[in-house]
PDB file of C-alpha atoms and ligand atoms in Angstrom:
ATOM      1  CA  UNK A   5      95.516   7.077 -67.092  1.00 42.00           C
ATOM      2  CA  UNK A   6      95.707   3.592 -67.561  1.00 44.00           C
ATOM      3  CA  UNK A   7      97.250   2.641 -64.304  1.00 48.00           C
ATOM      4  CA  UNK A   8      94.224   4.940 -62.757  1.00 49.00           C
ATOM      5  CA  UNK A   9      91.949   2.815 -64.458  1.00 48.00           C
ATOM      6  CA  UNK A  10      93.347  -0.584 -63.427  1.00 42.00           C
ATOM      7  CA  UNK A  11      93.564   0.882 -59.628  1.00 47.00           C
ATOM      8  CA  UNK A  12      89.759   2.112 -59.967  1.00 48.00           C
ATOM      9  CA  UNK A  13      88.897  -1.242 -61.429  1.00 47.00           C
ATOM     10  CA  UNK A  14      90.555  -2.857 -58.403  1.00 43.00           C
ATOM     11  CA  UNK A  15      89.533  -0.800 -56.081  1.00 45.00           C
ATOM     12  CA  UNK A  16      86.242  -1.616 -57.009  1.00 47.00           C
ATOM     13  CA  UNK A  17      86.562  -5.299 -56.522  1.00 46.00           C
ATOM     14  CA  UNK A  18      87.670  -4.568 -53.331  1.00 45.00           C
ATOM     15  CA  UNK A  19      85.279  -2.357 -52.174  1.00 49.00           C
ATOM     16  CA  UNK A  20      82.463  -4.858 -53.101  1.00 47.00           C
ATOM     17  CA  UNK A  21      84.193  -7.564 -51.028  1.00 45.00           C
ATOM     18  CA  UNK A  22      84.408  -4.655 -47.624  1.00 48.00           C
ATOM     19  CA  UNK A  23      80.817  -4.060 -48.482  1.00 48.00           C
ATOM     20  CA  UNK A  24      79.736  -7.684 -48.438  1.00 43.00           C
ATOM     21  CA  UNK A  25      81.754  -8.170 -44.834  1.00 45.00           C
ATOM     22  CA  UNK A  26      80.105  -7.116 -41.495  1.00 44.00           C
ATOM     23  CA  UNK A  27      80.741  -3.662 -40.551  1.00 43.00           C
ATOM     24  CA  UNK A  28      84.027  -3.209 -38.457  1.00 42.00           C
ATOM     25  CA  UNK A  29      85.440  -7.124 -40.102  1.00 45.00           C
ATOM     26  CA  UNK A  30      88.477  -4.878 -41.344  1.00 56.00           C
ATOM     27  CA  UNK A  31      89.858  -2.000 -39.698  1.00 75.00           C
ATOM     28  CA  UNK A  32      92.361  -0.897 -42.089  1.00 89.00           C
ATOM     29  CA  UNK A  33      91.656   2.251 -44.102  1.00 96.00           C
ATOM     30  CA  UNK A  34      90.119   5.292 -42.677  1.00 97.00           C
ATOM     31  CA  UNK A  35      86.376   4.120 -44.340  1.00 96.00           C
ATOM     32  CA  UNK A  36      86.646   0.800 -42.204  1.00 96.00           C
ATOM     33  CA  UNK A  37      87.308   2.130 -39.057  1.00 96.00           C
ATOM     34  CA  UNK A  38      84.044   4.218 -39.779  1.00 96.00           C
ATOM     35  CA  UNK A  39      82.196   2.057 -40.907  1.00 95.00           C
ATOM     36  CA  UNK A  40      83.066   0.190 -37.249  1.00 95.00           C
ATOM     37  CA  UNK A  41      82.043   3.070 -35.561  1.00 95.00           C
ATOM     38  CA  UNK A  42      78.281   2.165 -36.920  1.00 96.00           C
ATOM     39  CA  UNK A  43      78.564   4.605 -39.453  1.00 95.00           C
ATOM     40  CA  UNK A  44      77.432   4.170 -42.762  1.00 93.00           C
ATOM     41  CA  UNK A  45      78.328   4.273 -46.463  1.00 95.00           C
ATOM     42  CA  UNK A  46      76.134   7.179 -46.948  1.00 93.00           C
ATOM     43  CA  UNK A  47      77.650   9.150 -43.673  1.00 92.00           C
ATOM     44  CA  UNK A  48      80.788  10.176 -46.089  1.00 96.00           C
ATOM     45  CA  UNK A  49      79.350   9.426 -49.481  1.00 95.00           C
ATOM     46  CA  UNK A  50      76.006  12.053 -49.598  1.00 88.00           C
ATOM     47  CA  UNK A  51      74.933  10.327 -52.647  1.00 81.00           C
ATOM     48  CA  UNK A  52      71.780   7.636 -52.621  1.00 80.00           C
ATOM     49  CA  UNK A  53      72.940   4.030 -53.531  1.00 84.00           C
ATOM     50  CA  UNK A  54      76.436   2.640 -53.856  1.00 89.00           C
ATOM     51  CA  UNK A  55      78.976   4.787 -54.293  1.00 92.00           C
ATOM     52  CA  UNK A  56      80.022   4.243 -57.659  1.00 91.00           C
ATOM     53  CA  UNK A  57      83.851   3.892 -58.852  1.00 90.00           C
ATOM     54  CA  UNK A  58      85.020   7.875 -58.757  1.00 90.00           C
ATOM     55  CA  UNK A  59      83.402   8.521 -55.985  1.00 93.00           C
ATOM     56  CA  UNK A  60      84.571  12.053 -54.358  1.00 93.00           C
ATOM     57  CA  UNK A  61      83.771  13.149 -50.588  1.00 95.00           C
ATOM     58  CA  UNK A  62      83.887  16.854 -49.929  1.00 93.00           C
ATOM     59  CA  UNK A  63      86.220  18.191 -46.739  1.00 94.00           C
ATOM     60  CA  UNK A  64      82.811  19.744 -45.742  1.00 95.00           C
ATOM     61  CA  UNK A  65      81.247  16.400 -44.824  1.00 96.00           C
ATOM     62  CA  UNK A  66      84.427  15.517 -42.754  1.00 97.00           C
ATOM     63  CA  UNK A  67      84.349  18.863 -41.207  1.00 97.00           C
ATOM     64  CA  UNK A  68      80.330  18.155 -40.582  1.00 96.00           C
ATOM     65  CA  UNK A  69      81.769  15.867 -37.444  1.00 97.00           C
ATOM     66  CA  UNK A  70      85.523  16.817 -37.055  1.00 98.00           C
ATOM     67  CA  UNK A  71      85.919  20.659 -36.089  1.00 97.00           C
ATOM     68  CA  UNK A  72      88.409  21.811 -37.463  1.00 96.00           C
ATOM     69  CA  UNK A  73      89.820  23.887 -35.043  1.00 96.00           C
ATOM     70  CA  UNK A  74      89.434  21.564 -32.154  1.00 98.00           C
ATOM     71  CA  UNK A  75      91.726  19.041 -34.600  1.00 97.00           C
ATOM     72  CA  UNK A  76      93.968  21.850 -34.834  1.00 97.00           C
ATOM     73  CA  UNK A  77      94.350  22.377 -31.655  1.00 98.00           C
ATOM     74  CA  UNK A  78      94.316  18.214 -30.571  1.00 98.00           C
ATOM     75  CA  UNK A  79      97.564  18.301 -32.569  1.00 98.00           C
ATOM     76  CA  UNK A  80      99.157  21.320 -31.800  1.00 97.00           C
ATOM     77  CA  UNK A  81     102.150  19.662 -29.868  1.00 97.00           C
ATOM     78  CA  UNK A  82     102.940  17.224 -32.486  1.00 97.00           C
ATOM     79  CA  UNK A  83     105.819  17.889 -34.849  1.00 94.00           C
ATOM     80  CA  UNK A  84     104.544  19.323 -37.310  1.00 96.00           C
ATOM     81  CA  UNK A  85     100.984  20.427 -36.664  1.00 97.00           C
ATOM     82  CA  UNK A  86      99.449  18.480 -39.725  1.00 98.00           C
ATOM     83  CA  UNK A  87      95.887  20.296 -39.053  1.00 98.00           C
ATOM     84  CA  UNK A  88      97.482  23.535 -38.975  1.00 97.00           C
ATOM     85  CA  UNK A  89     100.452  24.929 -41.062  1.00 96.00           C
ATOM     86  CA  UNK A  90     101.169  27.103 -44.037  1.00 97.00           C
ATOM     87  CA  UNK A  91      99.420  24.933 -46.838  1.00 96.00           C
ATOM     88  CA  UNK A  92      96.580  26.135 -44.835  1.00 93.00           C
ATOM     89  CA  UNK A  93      93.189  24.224 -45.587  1.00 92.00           C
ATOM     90  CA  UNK A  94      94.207  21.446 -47.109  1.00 94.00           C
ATOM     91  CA  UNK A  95      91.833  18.798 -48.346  1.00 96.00           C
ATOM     92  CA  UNK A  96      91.553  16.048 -45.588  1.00 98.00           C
ATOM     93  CA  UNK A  97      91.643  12.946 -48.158  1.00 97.00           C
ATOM     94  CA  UNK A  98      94.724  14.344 -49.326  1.00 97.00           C
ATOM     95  CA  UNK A  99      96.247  12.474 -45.870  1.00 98.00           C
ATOM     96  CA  UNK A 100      93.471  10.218 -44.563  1.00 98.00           C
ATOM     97  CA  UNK A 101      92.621   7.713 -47.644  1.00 97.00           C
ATOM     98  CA  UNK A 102      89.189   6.488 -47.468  1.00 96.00           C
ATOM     99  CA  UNK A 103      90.103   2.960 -48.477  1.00 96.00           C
ATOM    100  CA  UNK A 104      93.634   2.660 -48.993  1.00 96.00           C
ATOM    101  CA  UNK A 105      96.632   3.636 -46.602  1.00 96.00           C
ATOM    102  CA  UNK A 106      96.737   7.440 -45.290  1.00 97.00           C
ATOM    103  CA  UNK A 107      99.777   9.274 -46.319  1.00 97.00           C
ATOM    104  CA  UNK A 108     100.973  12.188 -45.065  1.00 98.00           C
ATOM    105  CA  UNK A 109     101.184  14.474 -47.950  1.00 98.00           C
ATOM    106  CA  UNK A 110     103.496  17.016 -46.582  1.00 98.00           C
ATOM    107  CA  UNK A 111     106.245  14.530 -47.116  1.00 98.00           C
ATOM    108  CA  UNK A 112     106.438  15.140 -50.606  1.00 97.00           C
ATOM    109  CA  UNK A 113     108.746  18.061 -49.642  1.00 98.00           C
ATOM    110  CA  UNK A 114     109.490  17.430 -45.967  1.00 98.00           C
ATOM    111  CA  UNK A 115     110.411  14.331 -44.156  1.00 97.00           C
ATOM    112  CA  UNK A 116     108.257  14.443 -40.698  1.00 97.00           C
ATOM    113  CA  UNK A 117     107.743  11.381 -38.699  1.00 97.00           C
ATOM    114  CA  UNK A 118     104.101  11.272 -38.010  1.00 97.00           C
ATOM    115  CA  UNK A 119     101.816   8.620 -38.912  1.00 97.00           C
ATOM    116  CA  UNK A 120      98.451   9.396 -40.012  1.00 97.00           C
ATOM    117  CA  UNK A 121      95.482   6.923 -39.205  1.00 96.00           C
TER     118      UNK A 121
HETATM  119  C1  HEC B  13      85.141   7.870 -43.727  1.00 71.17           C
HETATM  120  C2  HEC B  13      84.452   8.181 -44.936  1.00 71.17           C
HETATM  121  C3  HEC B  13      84.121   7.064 -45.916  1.00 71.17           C
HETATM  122  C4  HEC B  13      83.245   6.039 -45.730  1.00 71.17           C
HETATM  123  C5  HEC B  13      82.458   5.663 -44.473  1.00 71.17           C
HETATM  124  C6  HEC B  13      83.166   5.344 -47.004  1.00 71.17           C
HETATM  125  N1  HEC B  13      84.003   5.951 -47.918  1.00 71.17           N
HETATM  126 FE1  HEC B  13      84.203   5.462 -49.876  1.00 71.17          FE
HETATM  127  N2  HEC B  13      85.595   6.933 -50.126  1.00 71.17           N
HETATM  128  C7  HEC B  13      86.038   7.760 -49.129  1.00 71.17           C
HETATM  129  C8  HEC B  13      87.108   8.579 -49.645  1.00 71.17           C
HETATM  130  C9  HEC B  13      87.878   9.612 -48.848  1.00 71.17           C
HETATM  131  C10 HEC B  13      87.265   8.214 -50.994  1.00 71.17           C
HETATM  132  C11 HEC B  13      88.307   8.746 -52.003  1.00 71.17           C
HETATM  133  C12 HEC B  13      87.728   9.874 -52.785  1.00 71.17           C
HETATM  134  C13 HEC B  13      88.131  11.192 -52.230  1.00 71.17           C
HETATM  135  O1  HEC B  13      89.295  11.327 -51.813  1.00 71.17           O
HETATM  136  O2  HEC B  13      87.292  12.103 -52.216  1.00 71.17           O
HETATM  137  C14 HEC B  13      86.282   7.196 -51.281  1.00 71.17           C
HETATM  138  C15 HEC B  13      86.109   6.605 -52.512  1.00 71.17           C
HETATM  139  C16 HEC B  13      85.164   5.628 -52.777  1.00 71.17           C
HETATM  140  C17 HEC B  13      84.906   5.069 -54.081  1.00 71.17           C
HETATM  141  C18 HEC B  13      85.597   5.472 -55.361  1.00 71.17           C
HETATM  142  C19 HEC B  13      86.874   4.676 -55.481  1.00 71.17           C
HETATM  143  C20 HEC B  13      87.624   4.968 -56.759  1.00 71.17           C
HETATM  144  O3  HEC B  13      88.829   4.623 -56.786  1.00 71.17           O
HETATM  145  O4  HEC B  13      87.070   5.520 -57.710  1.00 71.17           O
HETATM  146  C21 HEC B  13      83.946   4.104 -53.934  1.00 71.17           C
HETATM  147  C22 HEC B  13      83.356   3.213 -55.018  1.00 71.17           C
HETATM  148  C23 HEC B  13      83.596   4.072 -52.517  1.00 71.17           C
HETATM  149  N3  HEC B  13      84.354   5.025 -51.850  1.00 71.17           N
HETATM  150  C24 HEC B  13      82.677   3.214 -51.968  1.00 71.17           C
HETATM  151  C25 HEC B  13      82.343   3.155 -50.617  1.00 71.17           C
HETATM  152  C26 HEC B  13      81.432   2.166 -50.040  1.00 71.17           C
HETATM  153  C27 HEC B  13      80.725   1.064 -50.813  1.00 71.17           C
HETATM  154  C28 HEC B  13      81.355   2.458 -48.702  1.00 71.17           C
HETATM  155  C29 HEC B  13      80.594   1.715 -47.627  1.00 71.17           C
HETATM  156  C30 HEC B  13      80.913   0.280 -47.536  1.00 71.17           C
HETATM  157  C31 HEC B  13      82.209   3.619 -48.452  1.00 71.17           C
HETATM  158  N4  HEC B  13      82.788   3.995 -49.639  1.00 71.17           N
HETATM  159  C32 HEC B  13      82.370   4.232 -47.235  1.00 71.17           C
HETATM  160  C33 HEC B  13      85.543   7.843 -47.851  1.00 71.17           C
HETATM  161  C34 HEC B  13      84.599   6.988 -47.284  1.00 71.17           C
HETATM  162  C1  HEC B  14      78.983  11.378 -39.377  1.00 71.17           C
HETATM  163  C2  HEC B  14      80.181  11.828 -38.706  1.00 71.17           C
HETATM  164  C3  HEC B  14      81.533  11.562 -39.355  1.00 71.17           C
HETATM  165  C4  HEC B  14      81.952  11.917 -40.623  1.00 71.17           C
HETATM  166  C5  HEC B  14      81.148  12.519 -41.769  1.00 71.17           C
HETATM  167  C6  HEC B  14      83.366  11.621 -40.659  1.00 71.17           C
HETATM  168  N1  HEC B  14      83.770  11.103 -39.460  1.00 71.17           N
HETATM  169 FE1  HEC B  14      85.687  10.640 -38.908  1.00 71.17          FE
HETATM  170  N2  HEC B  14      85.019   9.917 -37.120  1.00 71.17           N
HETATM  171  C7  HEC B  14      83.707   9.952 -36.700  1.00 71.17           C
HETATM  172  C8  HEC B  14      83.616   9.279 -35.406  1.00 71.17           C
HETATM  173  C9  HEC B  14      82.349   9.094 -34.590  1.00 71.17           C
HETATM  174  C10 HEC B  14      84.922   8.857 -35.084  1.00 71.17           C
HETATM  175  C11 HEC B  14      85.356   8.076 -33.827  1.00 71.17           C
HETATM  176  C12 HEC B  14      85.479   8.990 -32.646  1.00 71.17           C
HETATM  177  C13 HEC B  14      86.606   9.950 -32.847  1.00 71.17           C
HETATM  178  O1  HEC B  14      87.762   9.514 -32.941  1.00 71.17           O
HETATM  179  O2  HEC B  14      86.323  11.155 -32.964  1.00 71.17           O
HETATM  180  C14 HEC B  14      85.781   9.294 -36.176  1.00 71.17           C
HETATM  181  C15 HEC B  14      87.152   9.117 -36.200  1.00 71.17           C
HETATM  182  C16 HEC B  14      87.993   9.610 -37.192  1.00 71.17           C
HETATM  183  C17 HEC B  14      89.432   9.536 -37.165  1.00 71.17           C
HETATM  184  C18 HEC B  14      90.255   8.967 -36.023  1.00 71.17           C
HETATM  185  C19 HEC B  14      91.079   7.771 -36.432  1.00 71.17           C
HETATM  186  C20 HEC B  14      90.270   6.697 -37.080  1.00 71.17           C
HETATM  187  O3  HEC B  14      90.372   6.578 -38.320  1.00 71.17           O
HETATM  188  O4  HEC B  14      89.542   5.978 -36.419  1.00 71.17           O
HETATM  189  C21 HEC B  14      89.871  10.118 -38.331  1.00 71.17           C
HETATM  190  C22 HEC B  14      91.306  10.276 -38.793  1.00 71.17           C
HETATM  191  C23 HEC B  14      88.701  10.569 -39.070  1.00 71.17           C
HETATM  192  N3  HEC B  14      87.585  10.246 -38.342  1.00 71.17           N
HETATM  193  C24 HEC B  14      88.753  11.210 -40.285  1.00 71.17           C
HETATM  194  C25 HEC B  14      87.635  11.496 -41.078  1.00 71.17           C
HETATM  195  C26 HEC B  14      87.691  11.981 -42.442  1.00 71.17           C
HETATM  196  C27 HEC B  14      88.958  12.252 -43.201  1.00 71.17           C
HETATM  197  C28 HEC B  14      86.405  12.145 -42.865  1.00 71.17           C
HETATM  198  C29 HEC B  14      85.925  12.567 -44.239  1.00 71.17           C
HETATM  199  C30 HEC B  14      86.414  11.722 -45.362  1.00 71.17           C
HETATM  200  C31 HEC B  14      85.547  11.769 -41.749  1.00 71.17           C
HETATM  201  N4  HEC B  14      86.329  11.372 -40.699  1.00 71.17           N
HETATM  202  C32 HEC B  14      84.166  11.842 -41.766  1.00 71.17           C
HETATM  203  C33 HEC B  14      82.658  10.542 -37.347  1.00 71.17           C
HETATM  204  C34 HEC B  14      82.681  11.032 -38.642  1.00 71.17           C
HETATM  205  C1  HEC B  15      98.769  16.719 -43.724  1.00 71.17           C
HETATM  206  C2  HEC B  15      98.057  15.502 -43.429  1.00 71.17           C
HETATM  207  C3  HEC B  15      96.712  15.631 -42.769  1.00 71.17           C
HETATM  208  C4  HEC B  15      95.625  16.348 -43.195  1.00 71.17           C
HETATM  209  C5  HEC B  15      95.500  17.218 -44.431  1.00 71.17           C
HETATM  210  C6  HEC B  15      94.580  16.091 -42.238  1.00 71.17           C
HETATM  211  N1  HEC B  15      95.028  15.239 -41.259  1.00 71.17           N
HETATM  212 FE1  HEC B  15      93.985  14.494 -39.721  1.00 71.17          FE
HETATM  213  N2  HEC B  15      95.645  13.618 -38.940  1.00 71.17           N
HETATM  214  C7  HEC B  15      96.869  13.614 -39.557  1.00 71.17           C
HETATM  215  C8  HEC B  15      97.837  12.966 -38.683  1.00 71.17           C
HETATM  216  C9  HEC B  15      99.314  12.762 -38.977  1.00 71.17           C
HETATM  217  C10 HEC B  15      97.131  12.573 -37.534  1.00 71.17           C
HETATM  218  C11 HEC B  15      97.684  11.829 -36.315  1.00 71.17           C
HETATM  219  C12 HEC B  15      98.164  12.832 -35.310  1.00 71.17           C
HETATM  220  C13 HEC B  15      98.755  12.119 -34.111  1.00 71.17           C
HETATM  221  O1  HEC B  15      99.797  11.505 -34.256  1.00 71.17           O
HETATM  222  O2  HEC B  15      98.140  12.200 -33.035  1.00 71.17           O
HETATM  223  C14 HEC B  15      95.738  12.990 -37.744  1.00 71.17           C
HETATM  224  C15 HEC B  15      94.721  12.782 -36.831  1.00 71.17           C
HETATM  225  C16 HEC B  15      93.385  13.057 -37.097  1.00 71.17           C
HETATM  226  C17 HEC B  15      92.280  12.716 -36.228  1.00 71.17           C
HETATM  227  C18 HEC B  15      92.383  12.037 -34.876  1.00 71.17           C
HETATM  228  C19 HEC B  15      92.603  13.140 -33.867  1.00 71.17           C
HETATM  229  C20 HEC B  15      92.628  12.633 -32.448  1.00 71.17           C
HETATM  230  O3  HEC B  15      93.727  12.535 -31.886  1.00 71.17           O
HETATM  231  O4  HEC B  15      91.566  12.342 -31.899  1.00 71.17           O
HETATM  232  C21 HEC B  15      91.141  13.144 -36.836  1.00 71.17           C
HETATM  233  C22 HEC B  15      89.724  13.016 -36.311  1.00 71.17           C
HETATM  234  C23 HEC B  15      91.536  13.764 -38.083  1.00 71.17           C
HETATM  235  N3  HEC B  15      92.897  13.701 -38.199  1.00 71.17           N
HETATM  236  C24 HEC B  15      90.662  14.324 -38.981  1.00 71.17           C
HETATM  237  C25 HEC B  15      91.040  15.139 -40.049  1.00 71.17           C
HETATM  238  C26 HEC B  15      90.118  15.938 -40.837  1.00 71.17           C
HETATM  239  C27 HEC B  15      88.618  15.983 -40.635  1.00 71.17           C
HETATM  240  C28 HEC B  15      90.862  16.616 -41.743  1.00 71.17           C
HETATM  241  C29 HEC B  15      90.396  17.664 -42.747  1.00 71.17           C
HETATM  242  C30 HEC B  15      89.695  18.814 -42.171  1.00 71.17           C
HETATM  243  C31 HEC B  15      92.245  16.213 -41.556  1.00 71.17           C
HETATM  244  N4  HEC B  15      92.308  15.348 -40.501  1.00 71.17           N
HETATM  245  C32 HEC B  15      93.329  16.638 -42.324  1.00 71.17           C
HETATM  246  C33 HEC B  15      97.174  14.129 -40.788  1.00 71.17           C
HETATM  247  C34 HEC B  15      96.336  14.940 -41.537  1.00 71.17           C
HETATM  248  C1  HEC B  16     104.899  21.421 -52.151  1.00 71.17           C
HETATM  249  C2  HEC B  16     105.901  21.357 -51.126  1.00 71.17           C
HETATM  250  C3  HEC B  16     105.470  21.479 -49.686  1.00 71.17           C
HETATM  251  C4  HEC B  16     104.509  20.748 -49.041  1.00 71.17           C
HETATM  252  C5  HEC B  16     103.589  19.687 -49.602  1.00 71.17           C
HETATM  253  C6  HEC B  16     104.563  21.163 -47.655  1.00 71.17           C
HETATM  254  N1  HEC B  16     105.514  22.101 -47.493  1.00 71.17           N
HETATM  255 FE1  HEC B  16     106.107  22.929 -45.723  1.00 71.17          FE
HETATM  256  N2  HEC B  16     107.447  24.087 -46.713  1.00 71.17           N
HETATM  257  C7  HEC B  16     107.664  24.076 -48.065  1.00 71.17           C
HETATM  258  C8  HEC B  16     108.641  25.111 -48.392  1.00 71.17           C
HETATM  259  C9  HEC B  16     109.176  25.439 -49.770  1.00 71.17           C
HETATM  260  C10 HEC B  16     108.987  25.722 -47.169  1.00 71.17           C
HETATM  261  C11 HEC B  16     109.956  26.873 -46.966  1.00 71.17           C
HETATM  262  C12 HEC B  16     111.302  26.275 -46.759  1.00 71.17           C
HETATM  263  C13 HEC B  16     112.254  27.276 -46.178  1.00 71.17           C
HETATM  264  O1  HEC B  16     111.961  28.462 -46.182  1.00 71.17           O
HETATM  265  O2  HEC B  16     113.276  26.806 -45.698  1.00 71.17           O
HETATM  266  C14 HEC B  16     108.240  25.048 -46.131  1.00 71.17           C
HETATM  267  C15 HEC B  16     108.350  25.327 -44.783  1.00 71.17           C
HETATM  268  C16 HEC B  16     107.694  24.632 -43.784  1.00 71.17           C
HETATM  269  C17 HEC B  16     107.921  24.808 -42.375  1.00 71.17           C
HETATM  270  C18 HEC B  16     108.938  25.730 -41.765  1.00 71.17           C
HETATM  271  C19 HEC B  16     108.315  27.052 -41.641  1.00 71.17           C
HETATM  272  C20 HEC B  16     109.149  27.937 -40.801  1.00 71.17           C
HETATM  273  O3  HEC B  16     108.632  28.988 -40.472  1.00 71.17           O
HETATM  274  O4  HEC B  16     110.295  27.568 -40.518  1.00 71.17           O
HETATM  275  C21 HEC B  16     107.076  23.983 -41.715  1.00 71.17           C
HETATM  276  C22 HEC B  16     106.937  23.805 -40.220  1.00 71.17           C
HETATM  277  C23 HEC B  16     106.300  23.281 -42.714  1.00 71.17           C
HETATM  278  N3  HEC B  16     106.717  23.693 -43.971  1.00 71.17           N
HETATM  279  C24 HEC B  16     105.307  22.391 -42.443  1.00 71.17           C
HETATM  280  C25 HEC B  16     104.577  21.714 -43.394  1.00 71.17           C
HETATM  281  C26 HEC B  16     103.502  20.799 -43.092  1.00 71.17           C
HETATM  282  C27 HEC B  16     103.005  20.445 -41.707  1.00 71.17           C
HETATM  283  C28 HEC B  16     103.080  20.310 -44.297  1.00 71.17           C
HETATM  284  C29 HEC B  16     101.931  19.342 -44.542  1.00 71.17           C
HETATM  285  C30 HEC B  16     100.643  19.764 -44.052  1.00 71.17           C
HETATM  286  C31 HEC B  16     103.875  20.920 -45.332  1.00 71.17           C
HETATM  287  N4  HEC B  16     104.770  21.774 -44.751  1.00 71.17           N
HETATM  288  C32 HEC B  16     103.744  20.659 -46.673  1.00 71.17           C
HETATM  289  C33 HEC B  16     107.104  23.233 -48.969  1.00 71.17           C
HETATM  290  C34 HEC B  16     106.097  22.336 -48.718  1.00 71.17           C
END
């Protein structure tokens, strides 16, 4: 709880600094890259304003631009299909951080060598 805090806290700070920064200035994390495609705050966070510390985006507003099954199929010769597999449909932030590294989540239990952007 209290390390959440301190991370939210920080996280915070260092969203205010991306925010201040031209769009595309860092390409890091998953909302950077975005946000260098001209897209905005608001494209992934529905709410009006700033998104505020807590802030949640729903796998329906990825899915609004990424298909689904085209992804599935885009990655179908990888090792393991990481759009596609038994956990079925798994949230998308739970591998593609919106601004911190991506993970890949099915590594908890298995040990694949893919690299999520
Ligand atoms: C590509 C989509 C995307 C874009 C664009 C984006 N975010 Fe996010 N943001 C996320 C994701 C994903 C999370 C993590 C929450 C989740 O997993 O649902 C998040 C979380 C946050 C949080 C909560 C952080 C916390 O730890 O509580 C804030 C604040 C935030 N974003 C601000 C912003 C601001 C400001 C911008 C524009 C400069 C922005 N976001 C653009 C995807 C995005
Ligand atoms: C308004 C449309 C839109 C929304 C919403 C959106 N994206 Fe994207 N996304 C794009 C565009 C445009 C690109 C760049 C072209 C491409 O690679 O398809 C992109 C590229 C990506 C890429 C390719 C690698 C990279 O990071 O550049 C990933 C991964 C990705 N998006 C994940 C997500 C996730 C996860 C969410 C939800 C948190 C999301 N997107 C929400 C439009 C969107
Ligand atoms: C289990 C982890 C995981 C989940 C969950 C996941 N992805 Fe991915 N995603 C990856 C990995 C790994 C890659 C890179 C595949 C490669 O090496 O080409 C990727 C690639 C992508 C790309 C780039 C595809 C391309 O080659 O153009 C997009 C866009 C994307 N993901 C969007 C999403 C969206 C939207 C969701 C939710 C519906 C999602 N992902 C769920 C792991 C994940
Ligand atoms: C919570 C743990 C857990 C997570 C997370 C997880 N798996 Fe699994 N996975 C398992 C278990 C348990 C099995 C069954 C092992 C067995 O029967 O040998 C399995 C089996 C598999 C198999 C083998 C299935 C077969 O028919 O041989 C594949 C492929 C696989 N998982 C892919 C994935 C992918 C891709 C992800 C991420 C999207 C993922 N797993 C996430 C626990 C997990």
């Amino acid at each position: 709880m209290l390390k959440n805090s301190i991370s939210a806290a920080l996280c915070a700070s260092l969203l205010a600094l991306f925010a201040a920064a031209p769009a595309g200035a860092a390409d890091h994390f998953t909302a950077d890259r975005h946000l260098g495609y001209g897209l905005k705050c608001e494209t992934c966070h529905k709410s009006a304003g700033m998104p505020q510390p807590g802030a949640r985006v729903s796998k329906d507003t990825c899915k609004s631009c990424h298909d689904p099954a085209e992804l599935a199929k885009k990655t179908a010769k990888l090792d393991q299909n990481p759009h596609y597999n038994h956990l079925g449909d798994v949230n998308c932030t739970e591998c593609h951080k919106g601004h911190q590294p991506s993970t890949l989540m099915c590594n908890d239990c298995h040990k694949f060598n893919l690299k999520t952007p």
